Short mmCIF file of C-alpha atoms and ligand atoms in Angstrom, two decimals:
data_model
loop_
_atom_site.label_atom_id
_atom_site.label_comp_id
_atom_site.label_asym_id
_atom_site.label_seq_id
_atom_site.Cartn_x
_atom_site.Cartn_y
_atom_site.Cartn_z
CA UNK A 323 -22.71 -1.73 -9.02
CA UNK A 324 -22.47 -4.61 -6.82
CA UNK A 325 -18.91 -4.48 -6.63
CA UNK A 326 -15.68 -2.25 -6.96
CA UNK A 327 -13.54 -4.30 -9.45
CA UNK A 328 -12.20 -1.67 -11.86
CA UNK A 329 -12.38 2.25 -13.54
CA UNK A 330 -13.37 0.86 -16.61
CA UNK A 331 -17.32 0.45 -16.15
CA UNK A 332 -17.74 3.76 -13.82
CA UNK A 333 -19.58 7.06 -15.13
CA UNK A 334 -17.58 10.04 -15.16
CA UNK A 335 -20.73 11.15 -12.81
CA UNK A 336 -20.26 8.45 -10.66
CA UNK A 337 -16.50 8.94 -10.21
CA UNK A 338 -17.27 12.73 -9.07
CA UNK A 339 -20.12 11.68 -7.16
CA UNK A 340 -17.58 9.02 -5.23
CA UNK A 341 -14.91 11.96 -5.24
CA UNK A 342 -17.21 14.09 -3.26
CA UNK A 343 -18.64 11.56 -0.44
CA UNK A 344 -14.40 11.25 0.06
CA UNK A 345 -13.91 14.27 -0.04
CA UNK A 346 -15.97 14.97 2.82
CA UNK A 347 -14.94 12.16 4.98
CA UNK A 348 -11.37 13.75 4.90
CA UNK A 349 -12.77 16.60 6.45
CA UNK A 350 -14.16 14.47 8.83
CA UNK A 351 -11.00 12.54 9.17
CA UNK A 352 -9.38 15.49 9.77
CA UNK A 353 -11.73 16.56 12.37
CA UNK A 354 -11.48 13.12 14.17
CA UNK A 355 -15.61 12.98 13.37
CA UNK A 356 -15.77 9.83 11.29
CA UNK A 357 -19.20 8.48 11.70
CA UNK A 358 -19.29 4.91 12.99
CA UNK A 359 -22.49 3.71 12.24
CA UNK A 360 -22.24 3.65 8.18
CA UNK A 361 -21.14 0.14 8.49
CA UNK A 362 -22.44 -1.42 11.60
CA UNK A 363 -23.05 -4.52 11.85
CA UNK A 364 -21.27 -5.17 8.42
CA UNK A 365 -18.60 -7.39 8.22
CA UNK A 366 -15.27 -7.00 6.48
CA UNK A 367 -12.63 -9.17 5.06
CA UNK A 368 -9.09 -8.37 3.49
CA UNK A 369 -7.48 -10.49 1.86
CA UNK A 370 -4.02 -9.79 0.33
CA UNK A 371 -2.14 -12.95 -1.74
CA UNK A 372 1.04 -9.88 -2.53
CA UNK A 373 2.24 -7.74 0.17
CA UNK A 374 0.64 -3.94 0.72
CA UNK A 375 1.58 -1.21 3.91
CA UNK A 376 -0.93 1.44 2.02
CA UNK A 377 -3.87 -0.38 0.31
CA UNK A 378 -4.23 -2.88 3.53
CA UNK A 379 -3.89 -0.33 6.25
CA UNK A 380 -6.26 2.40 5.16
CA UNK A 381 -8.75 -0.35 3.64
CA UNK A 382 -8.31 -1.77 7.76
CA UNK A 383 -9.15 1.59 8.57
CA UNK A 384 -11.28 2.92 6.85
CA UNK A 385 -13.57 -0.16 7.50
CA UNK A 386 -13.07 0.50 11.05
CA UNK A 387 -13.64 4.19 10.88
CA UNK A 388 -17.39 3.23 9.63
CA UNK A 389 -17.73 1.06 12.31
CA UNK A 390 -17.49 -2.09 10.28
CA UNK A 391 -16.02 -5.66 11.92
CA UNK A 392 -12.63 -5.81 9.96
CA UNK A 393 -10.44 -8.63 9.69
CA UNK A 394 -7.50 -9.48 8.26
CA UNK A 395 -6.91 -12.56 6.62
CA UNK A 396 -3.12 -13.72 7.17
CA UNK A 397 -3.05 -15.11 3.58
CA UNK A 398 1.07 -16.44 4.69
CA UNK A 399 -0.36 -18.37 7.22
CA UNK A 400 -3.49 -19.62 5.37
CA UNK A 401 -4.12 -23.24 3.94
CA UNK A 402 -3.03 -21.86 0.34
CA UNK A 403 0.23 -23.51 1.53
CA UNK A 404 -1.54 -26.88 1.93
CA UNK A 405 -3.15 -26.38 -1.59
CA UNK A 406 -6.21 -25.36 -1.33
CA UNK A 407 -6.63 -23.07 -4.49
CA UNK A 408 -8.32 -19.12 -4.16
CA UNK A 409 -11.53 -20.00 -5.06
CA UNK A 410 -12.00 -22.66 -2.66
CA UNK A 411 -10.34 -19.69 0.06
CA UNK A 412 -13.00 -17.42 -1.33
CA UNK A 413 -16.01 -19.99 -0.79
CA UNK A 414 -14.63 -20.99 2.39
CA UNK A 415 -14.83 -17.28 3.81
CA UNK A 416 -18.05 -16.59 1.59
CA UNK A 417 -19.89 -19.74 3.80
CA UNK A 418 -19.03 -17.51 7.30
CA UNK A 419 -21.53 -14.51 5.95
CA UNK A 420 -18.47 -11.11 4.91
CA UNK A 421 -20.55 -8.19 3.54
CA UNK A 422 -17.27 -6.75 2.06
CA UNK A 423 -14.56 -8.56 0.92
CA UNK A 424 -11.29 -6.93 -0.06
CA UNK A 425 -8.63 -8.60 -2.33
CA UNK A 426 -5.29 -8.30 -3.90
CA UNK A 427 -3.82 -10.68 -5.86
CA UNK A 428 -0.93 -10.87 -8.27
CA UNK A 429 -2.65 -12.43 -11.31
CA UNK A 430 -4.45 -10.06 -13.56
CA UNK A 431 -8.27 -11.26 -13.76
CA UNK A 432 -8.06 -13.22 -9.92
CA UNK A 433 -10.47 -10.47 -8.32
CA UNK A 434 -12.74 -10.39 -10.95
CA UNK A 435 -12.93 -14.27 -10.80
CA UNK A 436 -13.49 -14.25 -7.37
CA UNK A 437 -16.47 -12.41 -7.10
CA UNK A 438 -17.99 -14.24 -9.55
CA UNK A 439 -18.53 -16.66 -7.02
CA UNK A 440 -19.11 -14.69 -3.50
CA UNK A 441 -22.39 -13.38 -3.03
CA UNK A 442 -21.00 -10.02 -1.14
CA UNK A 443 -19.59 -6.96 -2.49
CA UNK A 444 -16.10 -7.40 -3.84
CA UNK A 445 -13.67 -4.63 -3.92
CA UNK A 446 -9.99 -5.16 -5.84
CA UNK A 447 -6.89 -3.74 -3.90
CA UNK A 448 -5.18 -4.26 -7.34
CA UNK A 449 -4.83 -7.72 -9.44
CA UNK A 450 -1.44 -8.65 -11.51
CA UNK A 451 -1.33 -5.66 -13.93
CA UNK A 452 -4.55 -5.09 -14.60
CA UNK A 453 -6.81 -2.54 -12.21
CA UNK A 454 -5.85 -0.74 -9.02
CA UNK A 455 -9.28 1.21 -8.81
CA UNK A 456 -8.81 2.89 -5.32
CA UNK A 457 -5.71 3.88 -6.31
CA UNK A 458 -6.94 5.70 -8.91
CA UNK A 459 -9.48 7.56 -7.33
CA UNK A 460 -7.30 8.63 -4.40
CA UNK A 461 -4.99 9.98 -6.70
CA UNK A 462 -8.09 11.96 -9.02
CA UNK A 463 -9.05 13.24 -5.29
CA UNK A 464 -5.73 14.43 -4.50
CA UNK A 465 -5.34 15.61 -7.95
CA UNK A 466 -8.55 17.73 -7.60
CA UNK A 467 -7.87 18.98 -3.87
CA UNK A 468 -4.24 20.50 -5.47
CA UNK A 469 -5.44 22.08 -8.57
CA UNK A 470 -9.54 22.59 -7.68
CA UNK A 471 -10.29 21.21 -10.43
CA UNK A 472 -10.30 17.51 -12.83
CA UNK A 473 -10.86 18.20 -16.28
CA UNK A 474 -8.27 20.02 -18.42
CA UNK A 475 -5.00 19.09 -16.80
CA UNK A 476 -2.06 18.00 -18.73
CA UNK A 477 -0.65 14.91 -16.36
CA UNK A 478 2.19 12.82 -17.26
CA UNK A 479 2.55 9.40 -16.66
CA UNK A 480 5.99 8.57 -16.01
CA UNK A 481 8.20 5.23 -15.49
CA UNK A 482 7.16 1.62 -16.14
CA UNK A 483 4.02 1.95 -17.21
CA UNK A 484 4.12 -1.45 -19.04
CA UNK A 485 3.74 -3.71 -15.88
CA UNK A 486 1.39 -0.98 -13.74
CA UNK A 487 -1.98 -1.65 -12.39
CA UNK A 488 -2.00 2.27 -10.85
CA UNK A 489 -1.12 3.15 -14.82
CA UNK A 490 -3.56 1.53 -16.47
CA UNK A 491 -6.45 2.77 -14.21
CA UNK A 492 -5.44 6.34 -13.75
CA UNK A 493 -5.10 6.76 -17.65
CA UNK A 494 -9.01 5.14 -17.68
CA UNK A 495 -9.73 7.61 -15.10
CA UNK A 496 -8.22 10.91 -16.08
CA UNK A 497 -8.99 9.88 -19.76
CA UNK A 498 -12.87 9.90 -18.90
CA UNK A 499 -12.58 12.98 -17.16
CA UNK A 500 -10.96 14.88 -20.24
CA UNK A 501 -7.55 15.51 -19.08
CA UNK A 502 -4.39 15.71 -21.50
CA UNK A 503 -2.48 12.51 -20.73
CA UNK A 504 1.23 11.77 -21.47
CA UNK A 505 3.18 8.71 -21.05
CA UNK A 506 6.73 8.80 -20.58
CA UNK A 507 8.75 5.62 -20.22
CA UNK A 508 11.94 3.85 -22.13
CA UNK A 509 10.65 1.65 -25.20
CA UNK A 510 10.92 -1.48 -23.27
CA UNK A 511 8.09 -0.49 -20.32
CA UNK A 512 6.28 1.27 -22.41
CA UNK A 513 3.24 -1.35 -23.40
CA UNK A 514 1.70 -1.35 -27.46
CA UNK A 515 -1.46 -0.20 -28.27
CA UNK A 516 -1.37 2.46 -25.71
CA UNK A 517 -2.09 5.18 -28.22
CA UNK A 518 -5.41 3.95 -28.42
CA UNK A 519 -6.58 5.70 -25.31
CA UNK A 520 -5.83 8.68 -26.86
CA UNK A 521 -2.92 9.67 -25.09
CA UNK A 522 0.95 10.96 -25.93
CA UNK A 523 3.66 8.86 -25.84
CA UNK A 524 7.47 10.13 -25.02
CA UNK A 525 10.69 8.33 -24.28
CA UNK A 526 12.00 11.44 -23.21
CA UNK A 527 11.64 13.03 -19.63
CA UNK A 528 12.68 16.72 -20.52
CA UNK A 529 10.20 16.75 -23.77
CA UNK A 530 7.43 14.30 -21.96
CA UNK A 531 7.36 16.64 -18.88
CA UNK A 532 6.33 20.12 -20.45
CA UNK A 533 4.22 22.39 -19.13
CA UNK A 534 2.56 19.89 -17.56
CA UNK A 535 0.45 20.25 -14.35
CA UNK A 536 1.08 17.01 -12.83
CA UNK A 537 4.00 14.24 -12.67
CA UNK A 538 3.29 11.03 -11.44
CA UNK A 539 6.12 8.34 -11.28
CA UNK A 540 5.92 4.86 -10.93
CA UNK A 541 8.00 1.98 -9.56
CA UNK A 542 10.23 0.03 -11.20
CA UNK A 543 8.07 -3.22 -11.02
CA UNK A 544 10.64 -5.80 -10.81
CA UNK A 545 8.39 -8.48 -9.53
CA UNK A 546 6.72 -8.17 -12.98
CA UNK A 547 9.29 -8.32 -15.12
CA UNK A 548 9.67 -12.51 -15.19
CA UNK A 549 12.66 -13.36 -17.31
CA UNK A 550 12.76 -9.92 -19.40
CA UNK A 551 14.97 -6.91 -19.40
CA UNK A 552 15.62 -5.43 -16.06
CA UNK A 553 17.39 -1.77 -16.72
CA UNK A 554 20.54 -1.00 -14.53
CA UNK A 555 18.97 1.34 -11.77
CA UNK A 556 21.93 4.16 -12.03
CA UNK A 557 21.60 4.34 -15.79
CA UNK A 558 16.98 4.25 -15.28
CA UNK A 559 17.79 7.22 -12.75
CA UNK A 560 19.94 9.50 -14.91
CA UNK A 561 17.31 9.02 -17.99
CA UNK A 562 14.14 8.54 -16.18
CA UNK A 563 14.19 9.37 -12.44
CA UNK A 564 12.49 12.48 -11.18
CA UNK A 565 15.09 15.35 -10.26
CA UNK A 566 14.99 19.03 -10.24
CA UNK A 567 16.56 19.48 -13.59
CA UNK A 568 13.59 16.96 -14.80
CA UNK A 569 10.71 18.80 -12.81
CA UNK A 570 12.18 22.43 -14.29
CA UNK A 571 10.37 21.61 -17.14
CA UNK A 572 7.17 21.44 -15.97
CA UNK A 573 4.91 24.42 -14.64
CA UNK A 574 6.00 25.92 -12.12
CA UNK A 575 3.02 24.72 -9.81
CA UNK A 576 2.99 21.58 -10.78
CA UNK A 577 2.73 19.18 -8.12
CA UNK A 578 4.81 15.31 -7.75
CA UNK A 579 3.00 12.42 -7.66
CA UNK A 580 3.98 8.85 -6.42
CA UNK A 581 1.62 5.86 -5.41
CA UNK A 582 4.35 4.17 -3.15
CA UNK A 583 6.16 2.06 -2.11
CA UNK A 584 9.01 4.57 -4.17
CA UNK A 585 12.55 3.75 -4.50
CA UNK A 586 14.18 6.67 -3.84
CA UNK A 587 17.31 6.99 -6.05
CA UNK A 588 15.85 5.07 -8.74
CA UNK A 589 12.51 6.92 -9.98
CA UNK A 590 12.76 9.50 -7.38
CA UNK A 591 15.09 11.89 -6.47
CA UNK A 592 14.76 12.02 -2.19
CA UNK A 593 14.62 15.61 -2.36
CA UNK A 594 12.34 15.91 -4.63
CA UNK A 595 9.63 13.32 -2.69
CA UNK A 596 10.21 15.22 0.40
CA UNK A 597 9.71 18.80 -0.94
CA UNK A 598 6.17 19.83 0.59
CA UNK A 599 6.13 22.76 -2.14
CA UNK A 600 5.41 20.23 -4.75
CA UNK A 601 5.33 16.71 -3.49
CA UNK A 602 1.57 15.30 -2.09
CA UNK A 603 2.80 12.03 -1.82
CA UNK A 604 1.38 11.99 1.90
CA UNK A 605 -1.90 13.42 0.81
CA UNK A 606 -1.97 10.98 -1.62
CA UNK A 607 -1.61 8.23 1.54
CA UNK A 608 -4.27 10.99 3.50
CA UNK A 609 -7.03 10.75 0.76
CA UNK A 610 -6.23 6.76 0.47
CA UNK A 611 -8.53 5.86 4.00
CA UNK A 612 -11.17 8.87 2.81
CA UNK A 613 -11.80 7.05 -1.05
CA UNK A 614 -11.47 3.48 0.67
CA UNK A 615 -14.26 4.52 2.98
CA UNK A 616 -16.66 6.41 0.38
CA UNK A 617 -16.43 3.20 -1.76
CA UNK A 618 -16.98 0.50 0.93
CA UNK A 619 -20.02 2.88 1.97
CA UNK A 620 -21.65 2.93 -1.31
CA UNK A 621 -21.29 -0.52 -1.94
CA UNK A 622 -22.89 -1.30 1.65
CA UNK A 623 -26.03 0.78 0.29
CA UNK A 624 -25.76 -0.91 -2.86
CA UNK A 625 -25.73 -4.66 -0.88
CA UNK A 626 -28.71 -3.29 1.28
CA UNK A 627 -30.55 -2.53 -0.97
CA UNK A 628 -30.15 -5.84 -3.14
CA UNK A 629 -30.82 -7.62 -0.28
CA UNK A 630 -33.90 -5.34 0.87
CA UNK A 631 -35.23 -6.28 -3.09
CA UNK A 632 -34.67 -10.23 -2.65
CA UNK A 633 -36.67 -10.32 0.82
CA UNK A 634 -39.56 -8.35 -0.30
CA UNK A 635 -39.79 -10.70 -3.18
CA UNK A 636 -39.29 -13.88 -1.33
N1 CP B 274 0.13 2.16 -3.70
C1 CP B 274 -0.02 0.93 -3.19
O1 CP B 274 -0.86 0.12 -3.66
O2 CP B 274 0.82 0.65 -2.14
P1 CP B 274 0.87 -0.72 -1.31
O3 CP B 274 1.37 -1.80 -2.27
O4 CP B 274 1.81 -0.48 -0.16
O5 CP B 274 -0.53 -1.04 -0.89
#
């Protein structure tokens, strides 16, 4: 692949095979021994049109882990504002030579579109509602590292799953690597057609939630919700948020999973985030820089090698 802009076209071997090169560099991570010559000499550009603290930081370093020359576009202060539109932004950075270019956007399809016209590797920090691809693979490594294993897992999905990017790739994800997946979410942020993938749907926490081996919760995403119903958040806790009377339903090893930013109080019950006995909501942030830098690093090989093809035939 010449770029990173979703789950949906990976291999199931190619998501373990990515899973494993991250895997090591958090060792390495850990160990302070990051190796700074996998990107020399490369060039990296993030650019984020919606805010980030996680996807922007650990892309910045992870990039400069590798050794790469990272910079971060300050899309505020860019000329968007005098109307120049994202293409034109993208061909405009294109022209001064990035090997990597990272992007977030909120319109679903944006990323895609933009690499369409870049001739570099183009990796999508998450577009509108559509794909959040690192996201998904930091939370299959973290998933993996807790339970030793990625196949077989009952893992519910829980929250509004109708307006999430990190939903719709995760149950891509998981789905292709044969784990039993369960939505759970009120009628309203619960999206048709879901059933499709093959997975279980429940409006219910306390009959969504058993036995399983992993919760993950998601945000309220009120940014998304243009115009349509916004629930009350007292009355989305009591029904929906995460709290030990909730969680008592699952196994009793079953870790808590949340992709930030969380609102405690709302989805989360503060406790429960903080409990290092089942939360891995930090590893989760941990494996974020490891899976950022195994992807950059594969498509670096996979630009090399393009362009190592197009000179010898030149
Ligand atoms: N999980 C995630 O994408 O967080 P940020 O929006 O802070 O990057």
């Amino acid at each position: 692949h010449r770029h990173l802009l979703g789950i949906e076209p990976l291999h199931p071997l190619e998501i373990t095979e990515l899973l494993d090169r991250a895997d090591h560099y958090a060792t390495l991570n850990r160990e302070g021994r990051a190796p700074r010559d996998v990107l020399a000499g490369l060039t990296q550009i993030n650019m984020f049109f919606e805010n980030s603290t996680r996807t922007q930081a650990s892309f910045e370093l992870a990039g400069k882990r590798l050794g790469a020359d990272v910079m971060n576009m300050a899309m505020q202060a860019s000329s968007l504002k005098k109307g120049e539109t994202l293409i034109d932004t993208a061909l405009t950075l294109n022209a001064m030579r990035p090997d990597l270019l990272v992007v977030r956007h909120p319109n679903s399809g944006a990323v895609d579109l933009l690499a369409q016209k870049v001739n570099c590797a183009v990796l999508n920090a998450g577009d509108g509602r559509h794909e959040h691809p690192t996201q998904a693979l930091l939370d299959a490594l973290t998933i993996r590292r807790a339970k030793g294993r990625l196949h077989r897992l009952s893992i519910a999905i829980c929250g509004d799953i109708a307006h999430s990017r990190v939903a719709r790739s995760n149950i891509m994800l998981l789905g292709k690597m044969e784990n039993r997946l369960r939505l759970i979410a009120p009628p309203t942020l619960m999206p048709s057609g879901v059933a499709e993938f093959g997975v279980e749907v429940f409006d219910d926490m306390e009959e969504g939630l058993k036995d399983v081996d992993v919760v993950m919760m998601l945000r309220l995403q009120k940014e998304r919700m243009d115009g349509g119903f916004i629930p009350s958040e007292r009355e989305y806790f009591h029904r929906y948020g995460l709290d030990a009377a909730k969680l008592a339903h699952a196994k009793d090893d079953a870790i808590v999973m949340h992709p930030g930013p969380m609102n405690r109080g709302v989805e989360i019950d503060g406790t429960i985030a903080d409990d290092i006995n089942r939360s891995v909501i930090q590893e989760q942030v941990e494996m974020g820089v490891a899976v950022r830098m195994a992807a950059m690093e594969l498509l670096a090989r996979n630009l090399r090698a393009e362009r190592t093809g197009t000179e010898a035939t030149a």
